[in-house]
N, CA, C and O of each residue as an XYZ file, in Angstrom:
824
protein
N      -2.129    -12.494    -21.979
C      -1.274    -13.159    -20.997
C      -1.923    -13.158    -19.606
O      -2.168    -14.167    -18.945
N      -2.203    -11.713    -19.204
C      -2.709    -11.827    -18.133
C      -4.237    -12.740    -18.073
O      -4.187    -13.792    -17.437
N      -5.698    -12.321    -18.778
C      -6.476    -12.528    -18.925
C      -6.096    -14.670    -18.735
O      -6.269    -15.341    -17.718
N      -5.743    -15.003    -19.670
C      -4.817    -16.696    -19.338
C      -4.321    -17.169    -18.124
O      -4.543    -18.294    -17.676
N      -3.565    -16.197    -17.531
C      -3.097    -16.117    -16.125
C      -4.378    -16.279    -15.514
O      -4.665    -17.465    -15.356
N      -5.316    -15.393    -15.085
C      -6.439    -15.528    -14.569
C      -7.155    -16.485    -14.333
O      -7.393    -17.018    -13.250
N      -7.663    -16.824    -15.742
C      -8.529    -18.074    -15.906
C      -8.083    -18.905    -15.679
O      -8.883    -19.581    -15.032
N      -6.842    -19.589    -15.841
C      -6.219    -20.380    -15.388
C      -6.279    -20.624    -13.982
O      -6.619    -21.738    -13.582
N      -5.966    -19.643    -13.136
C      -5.665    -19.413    -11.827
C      -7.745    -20.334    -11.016
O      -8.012    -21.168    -10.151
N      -8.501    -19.564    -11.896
C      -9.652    -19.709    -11.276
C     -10.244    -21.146    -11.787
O     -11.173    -21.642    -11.151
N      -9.744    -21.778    -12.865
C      -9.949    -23.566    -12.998
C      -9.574    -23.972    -11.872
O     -10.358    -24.571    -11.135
N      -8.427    -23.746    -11.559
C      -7.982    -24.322    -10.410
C      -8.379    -24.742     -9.011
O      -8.443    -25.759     -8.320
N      -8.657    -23.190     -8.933
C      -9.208    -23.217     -7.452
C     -10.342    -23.035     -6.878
O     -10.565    -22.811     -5.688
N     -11.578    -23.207     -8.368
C     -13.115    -22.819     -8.549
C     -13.639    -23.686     -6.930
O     -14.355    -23.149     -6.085
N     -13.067    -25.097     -6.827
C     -14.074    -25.767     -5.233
C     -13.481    -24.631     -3.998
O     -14.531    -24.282     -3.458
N     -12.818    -24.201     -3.589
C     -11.922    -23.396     -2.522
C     -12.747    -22.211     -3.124
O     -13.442    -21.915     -2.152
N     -13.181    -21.158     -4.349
C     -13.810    -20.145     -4.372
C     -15.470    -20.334     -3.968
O     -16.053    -19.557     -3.212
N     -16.081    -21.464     -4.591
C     -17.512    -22.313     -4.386
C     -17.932    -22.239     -2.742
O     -18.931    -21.712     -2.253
N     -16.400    -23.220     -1.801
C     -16.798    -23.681     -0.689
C     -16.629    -21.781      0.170
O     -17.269    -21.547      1.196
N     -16.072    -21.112     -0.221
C     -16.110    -20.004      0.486
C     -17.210    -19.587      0.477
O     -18.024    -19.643      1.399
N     -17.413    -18.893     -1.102
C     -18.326    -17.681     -1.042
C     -19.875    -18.718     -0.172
O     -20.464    -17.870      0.498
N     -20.466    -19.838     -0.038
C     -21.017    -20.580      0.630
C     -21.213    -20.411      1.750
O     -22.222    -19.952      2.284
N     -20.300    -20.754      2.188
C     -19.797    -20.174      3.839
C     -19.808    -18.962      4.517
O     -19.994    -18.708      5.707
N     -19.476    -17.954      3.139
C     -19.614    -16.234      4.017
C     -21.160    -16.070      3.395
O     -21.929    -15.381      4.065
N     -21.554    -16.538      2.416
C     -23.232    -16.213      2.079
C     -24.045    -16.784      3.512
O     -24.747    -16.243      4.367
N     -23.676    -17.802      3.335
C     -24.514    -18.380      4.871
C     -24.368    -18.208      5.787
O     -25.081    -18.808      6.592
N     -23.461    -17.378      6.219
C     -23.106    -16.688      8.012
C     -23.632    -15.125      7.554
O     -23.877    -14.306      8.439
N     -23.763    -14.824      6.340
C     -24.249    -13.252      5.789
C     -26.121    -13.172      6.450
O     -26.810    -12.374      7.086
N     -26.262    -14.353      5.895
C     -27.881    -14.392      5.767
C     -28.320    -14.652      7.265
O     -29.084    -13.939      7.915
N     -27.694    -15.802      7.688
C     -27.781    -16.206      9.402
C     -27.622    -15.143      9.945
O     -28.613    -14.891     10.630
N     -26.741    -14.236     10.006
C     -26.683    -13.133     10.525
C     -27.877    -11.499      9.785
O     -27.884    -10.293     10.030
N     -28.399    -12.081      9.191
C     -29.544    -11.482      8.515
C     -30.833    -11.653      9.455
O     -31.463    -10.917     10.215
N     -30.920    -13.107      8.991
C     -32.116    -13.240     10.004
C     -32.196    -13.063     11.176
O     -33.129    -12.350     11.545
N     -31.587    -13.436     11.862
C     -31.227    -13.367     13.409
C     -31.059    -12.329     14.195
O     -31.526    -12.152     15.321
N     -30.097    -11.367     13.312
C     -30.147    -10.210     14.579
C     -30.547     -8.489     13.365
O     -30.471     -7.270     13.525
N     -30.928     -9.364     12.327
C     -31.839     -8.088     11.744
C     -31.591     -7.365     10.775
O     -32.375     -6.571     10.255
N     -30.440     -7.592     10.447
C     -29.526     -7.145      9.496
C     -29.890     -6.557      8.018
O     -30.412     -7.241      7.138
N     -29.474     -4.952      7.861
C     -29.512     -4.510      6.476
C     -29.434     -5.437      5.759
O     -29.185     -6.453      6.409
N     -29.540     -5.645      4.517
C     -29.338     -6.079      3.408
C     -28.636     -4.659      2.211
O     -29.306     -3.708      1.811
N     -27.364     -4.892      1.919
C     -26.783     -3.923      1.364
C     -26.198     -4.847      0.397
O     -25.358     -5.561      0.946
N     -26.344     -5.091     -0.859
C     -26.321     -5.855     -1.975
C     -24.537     -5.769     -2.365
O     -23.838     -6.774     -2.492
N     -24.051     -4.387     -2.507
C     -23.341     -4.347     -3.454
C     -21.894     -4.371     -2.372
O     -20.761     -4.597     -2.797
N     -22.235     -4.079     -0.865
C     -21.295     -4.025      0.524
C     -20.627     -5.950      0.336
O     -19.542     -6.436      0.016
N     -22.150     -6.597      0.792
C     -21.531     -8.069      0.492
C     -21.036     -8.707     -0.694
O     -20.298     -9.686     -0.804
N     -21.747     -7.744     -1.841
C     -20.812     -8.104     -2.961
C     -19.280     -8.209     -3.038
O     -18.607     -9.140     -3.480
N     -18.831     -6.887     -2.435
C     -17.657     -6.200     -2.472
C     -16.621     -7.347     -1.614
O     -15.461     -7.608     -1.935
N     -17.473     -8.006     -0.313
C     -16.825     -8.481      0.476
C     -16.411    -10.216      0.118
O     -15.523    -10.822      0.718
N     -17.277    -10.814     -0.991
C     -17.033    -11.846     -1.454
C     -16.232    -11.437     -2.374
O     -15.150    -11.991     -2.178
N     -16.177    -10.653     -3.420
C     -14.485    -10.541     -4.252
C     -13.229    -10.109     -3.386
O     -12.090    -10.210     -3.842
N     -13.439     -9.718     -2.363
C     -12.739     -9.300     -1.581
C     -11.703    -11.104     -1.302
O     -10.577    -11.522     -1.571
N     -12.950    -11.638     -0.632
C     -12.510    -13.158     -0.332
C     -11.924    -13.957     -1.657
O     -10.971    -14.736     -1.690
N     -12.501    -13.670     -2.385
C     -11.957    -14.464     -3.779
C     -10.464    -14.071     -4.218
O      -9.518    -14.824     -4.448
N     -10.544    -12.388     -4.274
C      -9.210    -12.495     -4.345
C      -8.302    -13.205     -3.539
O      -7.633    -14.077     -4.095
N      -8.149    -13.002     -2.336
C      -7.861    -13.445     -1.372
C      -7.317    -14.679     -1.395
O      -6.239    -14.990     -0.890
N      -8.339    -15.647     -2.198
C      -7.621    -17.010     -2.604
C      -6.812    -17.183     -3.664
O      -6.063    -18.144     -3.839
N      -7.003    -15.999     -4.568
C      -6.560    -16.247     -5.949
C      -4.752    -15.487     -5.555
O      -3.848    -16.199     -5.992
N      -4.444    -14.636     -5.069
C      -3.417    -14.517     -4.271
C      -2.973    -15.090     -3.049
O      -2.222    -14.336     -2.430
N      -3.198    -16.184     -2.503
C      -2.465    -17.325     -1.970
C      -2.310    -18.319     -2.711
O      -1.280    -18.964     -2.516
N      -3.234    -18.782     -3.781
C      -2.338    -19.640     -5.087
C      -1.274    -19.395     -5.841
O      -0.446    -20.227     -6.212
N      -1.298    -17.713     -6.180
C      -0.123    -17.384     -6.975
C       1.686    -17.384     -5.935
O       2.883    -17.603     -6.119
N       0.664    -16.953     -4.798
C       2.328    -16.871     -4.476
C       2.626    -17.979     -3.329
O       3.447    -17.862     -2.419
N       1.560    -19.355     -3.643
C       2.020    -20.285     -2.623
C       2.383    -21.754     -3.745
O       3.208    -22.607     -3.418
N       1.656    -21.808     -4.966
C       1.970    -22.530     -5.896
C       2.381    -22.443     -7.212
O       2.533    -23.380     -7.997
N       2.562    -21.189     -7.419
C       3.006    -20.912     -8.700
C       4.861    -21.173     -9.234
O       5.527    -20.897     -8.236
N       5.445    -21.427     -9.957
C       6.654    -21.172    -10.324
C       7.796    -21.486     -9.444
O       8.911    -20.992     -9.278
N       7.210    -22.368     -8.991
C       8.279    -23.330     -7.630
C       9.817    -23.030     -8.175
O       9.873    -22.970     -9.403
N      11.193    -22.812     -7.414
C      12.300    -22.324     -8.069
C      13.363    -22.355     -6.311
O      13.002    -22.151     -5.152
N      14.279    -22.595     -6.719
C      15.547    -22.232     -6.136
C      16.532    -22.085     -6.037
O      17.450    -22.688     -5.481
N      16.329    -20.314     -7.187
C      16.966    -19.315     -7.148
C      18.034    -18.920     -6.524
O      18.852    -19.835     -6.623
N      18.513    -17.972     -5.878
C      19.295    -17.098     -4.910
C      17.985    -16.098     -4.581
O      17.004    -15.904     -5.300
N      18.226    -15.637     -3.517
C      16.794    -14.392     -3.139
C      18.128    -12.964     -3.264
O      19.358    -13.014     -3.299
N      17.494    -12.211     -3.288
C      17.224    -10.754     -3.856
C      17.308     -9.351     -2.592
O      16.311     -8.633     -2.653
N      18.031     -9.059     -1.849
C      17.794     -8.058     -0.925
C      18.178     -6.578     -1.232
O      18.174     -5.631     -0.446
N      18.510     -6.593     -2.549
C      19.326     -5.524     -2.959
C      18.269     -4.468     -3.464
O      18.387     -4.707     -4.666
N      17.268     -3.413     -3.398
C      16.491     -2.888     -4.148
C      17.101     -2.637     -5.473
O      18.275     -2.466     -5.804
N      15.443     -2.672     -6.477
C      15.854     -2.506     -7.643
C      16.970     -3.455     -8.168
O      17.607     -2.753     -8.953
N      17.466     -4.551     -8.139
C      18.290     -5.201     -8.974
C      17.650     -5.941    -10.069
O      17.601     -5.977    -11.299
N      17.174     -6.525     -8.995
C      15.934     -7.680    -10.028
C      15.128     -6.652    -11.246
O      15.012     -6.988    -12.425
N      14.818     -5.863    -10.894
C      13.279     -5.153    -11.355
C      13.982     -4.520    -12.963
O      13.279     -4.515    -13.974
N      15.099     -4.134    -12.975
C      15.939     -3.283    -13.584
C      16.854     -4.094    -14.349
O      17.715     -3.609    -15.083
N      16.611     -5.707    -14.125
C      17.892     -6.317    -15.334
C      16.775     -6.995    -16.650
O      17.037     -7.862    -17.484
N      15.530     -6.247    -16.444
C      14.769     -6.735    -17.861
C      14.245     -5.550    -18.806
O      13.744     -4.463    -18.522
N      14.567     -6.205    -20.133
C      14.144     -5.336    -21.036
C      12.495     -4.844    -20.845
O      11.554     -5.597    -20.594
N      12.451     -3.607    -21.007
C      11.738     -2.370    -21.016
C      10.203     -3.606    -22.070
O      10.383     -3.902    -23.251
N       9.193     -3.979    -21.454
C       7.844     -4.793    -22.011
C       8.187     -5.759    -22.386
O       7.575     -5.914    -23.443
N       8.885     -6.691    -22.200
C       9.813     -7.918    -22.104
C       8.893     -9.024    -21.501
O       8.474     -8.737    -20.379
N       8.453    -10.326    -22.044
C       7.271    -10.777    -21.189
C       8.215    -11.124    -19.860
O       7.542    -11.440    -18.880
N       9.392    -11.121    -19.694
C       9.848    -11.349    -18.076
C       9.179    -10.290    -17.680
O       8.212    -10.507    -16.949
N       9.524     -8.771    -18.070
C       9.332     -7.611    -17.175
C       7.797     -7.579    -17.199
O       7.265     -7.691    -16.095
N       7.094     -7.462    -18.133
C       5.288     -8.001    -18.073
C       5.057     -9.111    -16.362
O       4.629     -8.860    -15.235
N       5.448     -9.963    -16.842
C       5.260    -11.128    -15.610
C       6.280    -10.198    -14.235
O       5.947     -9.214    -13.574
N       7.399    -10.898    -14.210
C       7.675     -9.823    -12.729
C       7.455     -8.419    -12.233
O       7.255     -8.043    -11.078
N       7.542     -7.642    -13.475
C       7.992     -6.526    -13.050
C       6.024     -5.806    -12.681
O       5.379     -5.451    -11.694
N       5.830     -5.917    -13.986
C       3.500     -5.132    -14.100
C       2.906     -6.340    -12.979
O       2.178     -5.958    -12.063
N       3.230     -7.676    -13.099
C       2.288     -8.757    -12.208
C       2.352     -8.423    -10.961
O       1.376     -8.522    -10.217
N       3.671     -7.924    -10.523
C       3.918     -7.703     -9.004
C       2.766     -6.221     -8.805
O       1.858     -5.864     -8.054
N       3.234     -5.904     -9.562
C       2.306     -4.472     -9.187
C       0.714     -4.465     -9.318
O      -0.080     -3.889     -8.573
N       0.439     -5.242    -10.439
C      -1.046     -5.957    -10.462
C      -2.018     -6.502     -9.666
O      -3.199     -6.300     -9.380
N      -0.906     -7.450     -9.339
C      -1.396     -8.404     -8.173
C      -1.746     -7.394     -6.926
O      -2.948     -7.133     -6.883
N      -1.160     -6.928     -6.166
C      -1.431     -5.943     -4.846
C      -2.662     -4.588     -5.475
O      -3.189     -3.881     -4.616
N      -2.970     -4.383     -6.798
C      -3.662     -3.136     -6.700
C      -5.267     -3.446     -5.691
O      -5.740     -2.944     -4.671
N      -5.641     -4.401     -6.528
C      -6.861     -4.818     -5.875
C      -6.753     -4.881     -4.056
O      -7.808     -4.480     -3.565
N      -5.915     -5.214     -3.212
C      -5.306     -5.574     -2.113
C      -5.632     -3.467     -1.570
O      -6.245     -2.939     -0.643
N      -4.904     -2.974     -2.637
C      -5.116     -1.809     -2.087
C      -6.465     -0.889     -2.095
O      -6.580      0.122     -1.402
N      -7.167     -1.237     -2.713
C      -8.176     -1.289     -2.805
C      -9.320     -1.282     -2.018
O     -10.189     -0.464     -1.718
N      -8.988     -2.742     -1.711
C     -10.015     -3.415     -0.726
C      -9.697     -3.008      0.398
O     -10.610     -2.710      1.168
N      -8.431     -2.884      0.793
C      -8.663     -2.281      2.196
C      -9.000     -1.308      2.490
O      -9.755     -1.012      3.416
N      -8.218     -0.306      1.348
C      -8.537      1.508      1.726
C     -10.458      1.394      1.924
O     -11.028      2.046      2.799
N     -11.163      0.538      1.026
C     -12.466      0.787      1.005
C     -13.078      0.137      2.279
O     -14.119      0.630      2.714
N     -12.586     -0.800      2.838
C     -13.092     -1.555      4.103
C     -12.880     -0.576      5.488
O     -13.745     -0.060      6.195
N     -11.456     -0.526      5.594
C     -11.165      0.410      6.447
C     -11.758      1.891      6.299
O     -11.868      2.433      7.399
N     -12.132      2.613      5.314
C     -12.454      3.336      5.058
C     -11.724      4.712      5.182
O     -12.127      5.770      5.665
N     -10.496      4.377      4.587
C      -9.430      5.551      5.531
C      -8.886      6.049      4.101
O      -8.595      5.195      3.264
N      -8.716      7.687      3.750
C      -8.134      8.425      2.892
C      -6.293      8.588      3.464
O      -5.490      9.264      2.820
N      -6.068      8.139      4.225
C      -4.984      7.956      4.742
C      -3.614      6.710      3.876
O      -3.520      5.486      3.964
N      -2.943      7.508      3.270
C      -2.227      6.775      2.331
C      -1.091      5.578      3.263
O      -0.961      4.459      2.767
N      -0.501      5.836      4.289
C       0.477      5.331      5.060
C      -0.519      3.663      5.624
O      -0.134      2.528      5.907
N      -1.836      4.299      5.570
C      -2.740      2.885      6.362
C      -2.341      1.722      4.834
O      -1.392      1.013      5.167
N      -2.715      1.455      3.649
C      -2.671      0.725      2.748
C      -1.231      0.441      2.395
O      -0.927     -0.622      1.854
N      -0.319      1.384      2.694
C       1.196      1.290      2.471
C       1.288      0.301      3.368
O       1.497     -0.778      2.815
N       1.203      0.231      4.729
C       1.677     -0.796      5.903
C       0.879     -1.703      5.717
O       1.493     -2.751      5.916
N      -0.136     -1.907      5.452
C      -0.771     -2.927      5.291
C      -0.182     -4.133      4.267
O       0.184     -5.278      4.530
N      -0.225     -3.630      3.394
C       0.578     -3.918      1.766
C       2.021     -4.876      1.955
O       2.286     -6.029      1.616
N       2.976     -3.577      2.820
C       4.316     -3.980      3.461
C       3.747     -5.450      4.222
O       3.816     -6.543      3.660
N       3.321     -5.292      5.258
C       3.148     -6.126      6.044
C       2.916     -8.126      5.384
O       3.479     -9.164      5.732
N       1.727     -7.804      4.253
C       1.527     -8.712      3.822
C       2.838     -9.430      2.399
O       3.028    -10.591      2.039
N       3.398     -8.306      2.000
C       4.174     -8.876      0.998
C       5.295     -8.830      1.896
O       5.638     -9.879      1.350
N       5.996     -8.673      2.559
C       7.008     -9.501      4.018
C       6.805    -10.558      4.274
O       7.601    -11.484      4.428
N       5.346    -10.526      4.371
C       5.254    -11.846      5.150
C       5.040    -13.115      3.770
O       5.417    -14.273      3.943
N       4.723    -12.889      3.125
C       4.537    -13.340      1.085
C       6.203    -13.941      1.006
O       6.408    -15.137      0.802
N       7.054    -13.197      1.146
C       7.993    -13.286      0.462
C       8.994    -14.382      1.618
O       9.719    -15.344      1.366
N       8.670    -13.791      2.775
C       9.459    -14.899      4.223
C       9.295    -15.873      3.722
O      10.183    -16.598      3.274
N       7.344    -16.212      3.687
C       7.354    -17.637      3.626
C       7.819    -18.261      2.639
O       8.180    -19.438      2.670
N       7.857    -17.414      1.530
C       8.176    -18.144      0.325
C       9.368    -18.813      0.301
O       9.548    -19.849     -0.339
N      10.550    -18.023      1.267
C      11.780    -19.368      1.627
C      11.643    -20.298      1.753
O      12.392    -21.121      1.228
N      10.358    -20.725      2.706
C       9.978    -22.304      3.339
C       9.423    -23.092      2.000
O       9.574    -24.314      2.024
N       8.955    -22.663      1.127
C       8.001    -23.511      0.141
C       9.287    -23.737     -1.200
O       9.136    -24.462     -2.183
N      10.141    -23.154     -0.980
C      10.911    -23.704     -2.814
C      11.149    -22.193     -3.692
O      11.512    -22.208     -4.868
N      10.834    -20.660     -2.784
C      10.629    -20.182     -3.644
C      11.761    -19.126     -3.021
O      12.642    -19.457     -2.227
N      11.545    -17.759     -3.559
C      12.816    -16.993     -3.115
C      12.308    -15.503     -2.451
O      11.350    -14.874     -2.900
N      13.072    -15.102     -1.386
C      12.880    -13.557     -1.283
C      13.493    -12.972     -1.830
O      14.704    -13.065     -2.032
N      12.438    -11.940     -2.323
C      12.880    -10.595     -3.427
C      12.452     -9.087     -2.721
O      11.306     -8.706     -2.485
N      13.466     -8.503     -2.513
C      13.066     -6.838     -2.037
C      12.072     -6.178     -2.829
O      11.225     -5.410     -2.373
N      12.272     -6.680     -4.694
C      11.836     -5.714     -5.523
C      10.530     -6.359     -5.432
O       9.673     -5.643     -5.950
N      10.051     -7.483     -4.947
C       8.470     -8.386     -5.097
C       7.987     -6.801     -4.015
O       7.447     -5.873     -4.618
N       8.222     -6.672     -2.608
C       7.473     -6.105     -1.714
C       8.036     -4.378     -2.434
O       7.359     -3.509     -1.886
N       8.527     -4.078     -2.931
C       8.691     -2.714     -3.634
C       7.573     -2.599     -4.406
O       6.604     -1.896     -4.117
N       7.746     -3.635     -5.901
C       6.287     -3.611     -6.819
C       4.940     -3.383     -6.200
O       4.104     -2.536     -6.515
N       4.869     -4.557     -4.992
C       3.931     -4.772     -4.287
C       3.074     -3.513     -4.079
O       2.027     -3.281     -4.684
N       3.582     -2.815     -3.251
C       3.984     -2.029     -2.003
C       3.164     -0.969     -3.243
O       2.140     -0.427     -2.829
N       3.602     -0.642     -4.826
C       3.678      0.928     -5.568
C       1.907     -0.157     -6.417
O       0.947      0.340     -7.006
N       2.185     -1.678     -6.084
C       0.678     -1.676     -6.446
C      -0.365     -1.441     -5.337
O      -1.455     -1.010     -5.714
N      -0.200     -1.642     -4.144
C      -1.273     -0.835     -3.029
C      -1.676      0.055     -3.478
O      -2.829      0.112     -3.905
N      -0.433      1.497     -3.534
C      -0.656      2.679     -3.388
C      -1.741      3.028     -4.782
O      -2.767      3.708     -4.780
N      -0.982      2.176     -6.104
C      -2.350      2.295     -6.853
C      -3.556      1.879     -6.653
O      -4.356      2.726     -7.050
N      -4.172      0.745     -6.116
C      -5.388      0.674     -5.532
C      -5.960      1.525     -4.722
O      -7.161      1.791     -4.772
N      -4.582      2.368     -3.345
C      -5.171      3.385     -2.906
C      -5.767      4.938     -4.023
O      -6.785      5.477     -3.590
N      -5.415      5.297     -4.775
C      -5.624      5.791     -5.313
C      -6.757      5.748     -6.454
O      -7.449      6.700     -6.815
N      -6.792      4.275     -6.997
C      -8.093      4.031     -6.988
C      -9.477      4.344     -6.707
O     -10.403      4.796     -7.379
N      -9.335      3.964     -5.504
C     -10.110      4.233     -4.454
C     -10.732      5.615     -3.951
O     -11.904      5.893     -3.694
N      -9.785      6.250     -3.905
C      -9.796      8.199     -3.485
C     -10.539      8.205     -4.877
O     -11.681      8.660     -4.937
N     -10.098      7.856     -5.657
C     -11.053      8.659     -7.419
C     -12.004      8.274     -7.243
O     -12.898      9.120     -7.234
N     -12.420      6.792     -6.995
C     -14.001      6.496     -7.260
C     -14.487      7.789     -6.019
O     -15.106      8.812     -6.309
N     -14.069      7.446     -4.784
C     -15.164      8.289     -3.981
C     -14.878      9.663     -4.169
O     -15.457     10.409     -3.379
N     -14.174     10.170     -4.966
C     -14.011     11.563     -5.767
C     -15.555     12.023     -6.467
O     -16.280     13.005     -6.312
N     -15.641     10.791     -7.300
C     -16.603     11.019     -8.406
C     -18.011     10.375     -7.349
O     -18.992     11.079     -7.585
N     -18.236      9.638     -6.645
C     -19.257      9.321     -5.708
C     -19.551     10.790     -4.892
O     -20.700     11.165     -4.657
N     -18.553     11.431     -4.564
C     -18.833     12.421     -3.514
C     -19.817     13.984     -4.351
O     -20.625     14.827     -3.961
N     -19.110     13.637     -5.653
C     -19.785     14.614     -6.748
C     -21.443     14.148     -7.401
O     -22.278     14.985     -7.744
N     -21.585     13.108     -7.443
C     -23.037     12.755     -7.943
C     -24.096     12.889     -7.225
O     -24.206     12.626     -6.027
N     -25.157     13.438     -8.176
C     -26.292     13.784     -7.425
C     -27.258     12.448     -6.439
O     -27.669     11.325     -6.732
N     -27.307     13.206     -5.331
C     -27.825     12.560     -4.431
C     -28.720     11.079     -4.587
O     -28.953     10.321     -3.645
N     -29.110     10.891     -5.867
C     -30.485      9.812     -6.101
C     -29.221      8.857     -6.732
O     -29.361      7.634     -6.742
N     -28.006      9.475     -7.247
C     -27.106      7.935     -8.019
C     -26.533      7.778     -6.153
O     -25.936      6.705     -6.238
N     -26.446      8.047     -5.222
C     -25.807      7.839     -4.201
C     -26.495      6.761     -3.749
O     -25.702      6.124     -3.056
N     -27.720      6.129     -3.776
C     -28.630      5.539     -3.264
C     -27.749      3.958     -3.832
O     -27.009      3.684     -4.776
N     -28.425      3.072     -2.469
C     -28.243      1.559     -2.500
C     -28.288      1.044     -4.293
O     -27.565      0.481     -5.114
N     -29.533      1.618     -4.203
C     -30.092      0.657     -5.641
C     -29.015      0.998     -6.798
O     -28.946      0.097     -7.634
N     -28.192      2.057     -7.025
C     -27.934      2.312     -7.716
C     -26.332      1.839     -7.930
O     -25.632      1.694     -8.933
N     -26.135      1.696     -6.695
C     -24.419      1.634     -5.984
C     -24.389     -0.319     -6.500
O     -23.359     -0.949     -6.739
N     -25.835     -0.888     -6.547
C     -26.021     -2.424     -6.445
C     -25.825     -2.628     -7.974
O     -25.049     -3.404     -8.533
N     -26.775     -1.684     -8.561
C     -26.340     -2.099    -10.108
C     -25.486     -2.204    -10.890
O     -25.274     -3.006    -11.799
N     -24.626     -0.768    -10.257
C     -23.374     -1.110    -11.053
C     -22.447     -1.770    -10.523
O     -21.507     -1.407    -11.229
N     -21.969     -2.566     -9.699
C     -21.252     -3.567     -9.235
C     -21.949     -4.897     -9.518
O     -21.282     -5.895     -9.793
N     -23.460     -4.928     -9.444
C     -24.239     -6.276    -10.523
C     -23.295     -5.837    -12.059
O     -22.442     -6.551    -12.587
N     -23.563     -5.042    -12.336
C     -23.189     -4.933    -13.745
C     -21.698     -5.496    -14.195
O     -21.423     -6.186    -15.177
N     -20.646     -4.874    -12.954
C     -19.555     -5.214    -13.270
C     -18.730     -6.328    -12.977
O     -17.675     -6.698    -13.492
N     -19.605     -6.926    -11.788
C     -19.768     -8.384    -11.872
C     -19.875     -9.804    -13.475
O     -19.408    -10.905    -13.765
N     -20.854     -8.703    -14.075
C     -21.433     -9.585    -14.881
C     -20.106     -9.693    -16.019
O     -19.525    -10.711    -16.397
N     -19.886     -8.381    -16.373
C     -18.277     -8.052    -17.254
C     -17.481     -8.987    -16.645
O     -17.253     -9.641    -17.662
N     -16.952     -9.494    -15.891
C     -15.976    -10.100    -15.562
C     -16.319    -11.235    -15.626
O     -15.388    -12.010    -15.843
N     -17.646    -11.836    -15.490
C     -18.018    -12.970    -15.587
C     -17.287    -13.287    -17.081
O     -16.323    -13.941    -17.479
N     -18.353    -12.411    -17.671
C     -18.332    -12.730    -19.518
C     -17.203    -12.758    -19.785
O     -16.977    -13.673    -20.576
N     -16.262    -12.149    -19.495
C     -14.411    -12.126    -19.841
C     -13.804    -12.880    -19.394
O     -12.636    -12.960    -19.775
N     -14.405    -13.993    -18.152
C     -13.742    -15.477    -17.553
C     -13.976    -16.118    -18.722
O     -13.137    -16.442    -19.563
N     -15.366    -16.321    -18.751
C     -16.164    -17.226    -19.832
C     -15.548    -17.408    -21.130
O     -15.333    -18.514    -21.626
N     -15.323    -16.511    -21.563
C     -14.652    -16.123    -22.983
C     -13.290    -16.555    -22.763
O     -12.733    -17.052    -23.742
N     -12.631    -16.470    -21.678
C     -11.001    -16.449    -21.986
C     -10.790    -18.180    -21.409
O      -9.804    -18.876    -21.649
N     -11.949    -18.571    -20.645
C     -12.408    -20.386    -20.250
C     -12.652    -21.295    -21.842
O     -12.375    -22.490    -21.949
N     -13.221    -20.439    -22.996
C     -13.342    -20.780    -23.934
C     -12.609    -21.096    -24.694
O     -12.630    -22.061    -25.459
N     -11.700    -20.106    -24.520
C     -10.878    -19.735    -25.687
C      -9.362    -21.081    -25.209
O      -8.677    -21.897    -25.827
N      -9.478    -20.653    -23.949
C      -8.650    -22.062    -23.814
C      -8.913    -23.696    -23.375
O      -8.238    -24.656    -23.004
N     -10.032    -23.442    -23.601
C     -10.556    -25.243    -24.310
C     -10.459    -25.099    -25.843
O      -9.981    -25.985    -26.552
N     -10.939    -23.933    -26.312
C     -10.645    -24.926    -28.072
C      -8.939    -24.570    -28.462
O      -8.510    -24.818    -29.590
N      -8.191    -24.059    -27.545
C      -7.007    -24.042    -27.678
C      -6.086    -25.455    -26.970
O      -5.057    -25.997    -27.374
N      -6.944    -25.742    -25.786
C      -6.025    -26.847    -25.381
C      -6.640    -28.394    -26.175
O      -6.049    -29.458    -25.995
């Protein structure tokens, strides 16, 4: 479901992911040449999925599932009237929380802060403002969207604290650039192959 969700999501909006990563590669490098700049492989890596997500969560919650509903201010109402792995509760209840882990993620690692309250407000801030607009477009505010939201940050924050758990423990030579590049090349490449495959699978399905 999800994996479908995905691919789907990225047919869509492959020219808007193309014309970006373009644009931050070429102000990366301009700013390479020019004033001298490291080259840190797996930093700008990080910062183009960073951007990608970025788009792939303003499609979901600016065009997806157009509706007008009643909105939701009550905590927990919504979240709590679906059966227990229910593809509603799959889709609202795990997607909401899904969607923001990466979000938490990326910031705790940008900002660089072990500070749990920084990714919480951050999180808040953006699914408030997610859910406002969504009045204006056809869609509805939900308390329990920025709740899910909000408990998927904190998992990305946490995320985050583990990897540099296990980074802070490895011997000094896996700490190095080259090594930090490969495996984010590597896990790049996994995700590639699992677009590819799930791009496949729904052409000889459609």
């Amino acid at each position: 479901m999800f994996q479908n969700t995905i691919s789907n999501i990225i047919l869509e909006i492959w020219p808007m992911i193309i014309i970006t990563v373009v644009i931050l590669t070429s102000l990366r490098i301009m700013d390479i040449i020019i004033n001298k700049k490291k080259i840190v492989l797996y930093k700008d890596l990080l910062i183009l999925l960073f951007a990608i997500y970025i788009l792939c969560l303003f499609h979901i919650v600016t065009f997806q599932d157009v509706n007008f509903a009643s909105s939701n201010f009550i905590p927990f109402k919504e979240m709590f009237r679906y059966e227990l792995f229910s593809r509603l509760f799959i889709k609202n209840v795990m997607g909401n929380v899904l969607l923001f882990i990466p979000f938490g993620f990326f910031t705790s690692y940008l900002i660089k802060t072990k500070k749990i309250y920084v990714p919480v407000i951050l999180t808040a801030i953006i699914s408030i403002t997610i859910e406002t607009t969504q009045l204006y477009i056809g869609r509805i505010f939900d308390i329990d969207d920025i709740i899910l939201n909000i408990i998927g940050g904190i998992i990305g924050y946490l995320f985050y604290i583990f990897l540099e758990e296990i980074k802070n423990h490895l011997p000094a030579y896996l700490k190095k650039d080259w090594f930090l590049n490969t495996i984010i090349i590597l896990i790049i490449l996994l995700v590639l192959t699992w677009l590819i495959n799930s791009f496949s699978i729904n052409l000889i399905g459609g």
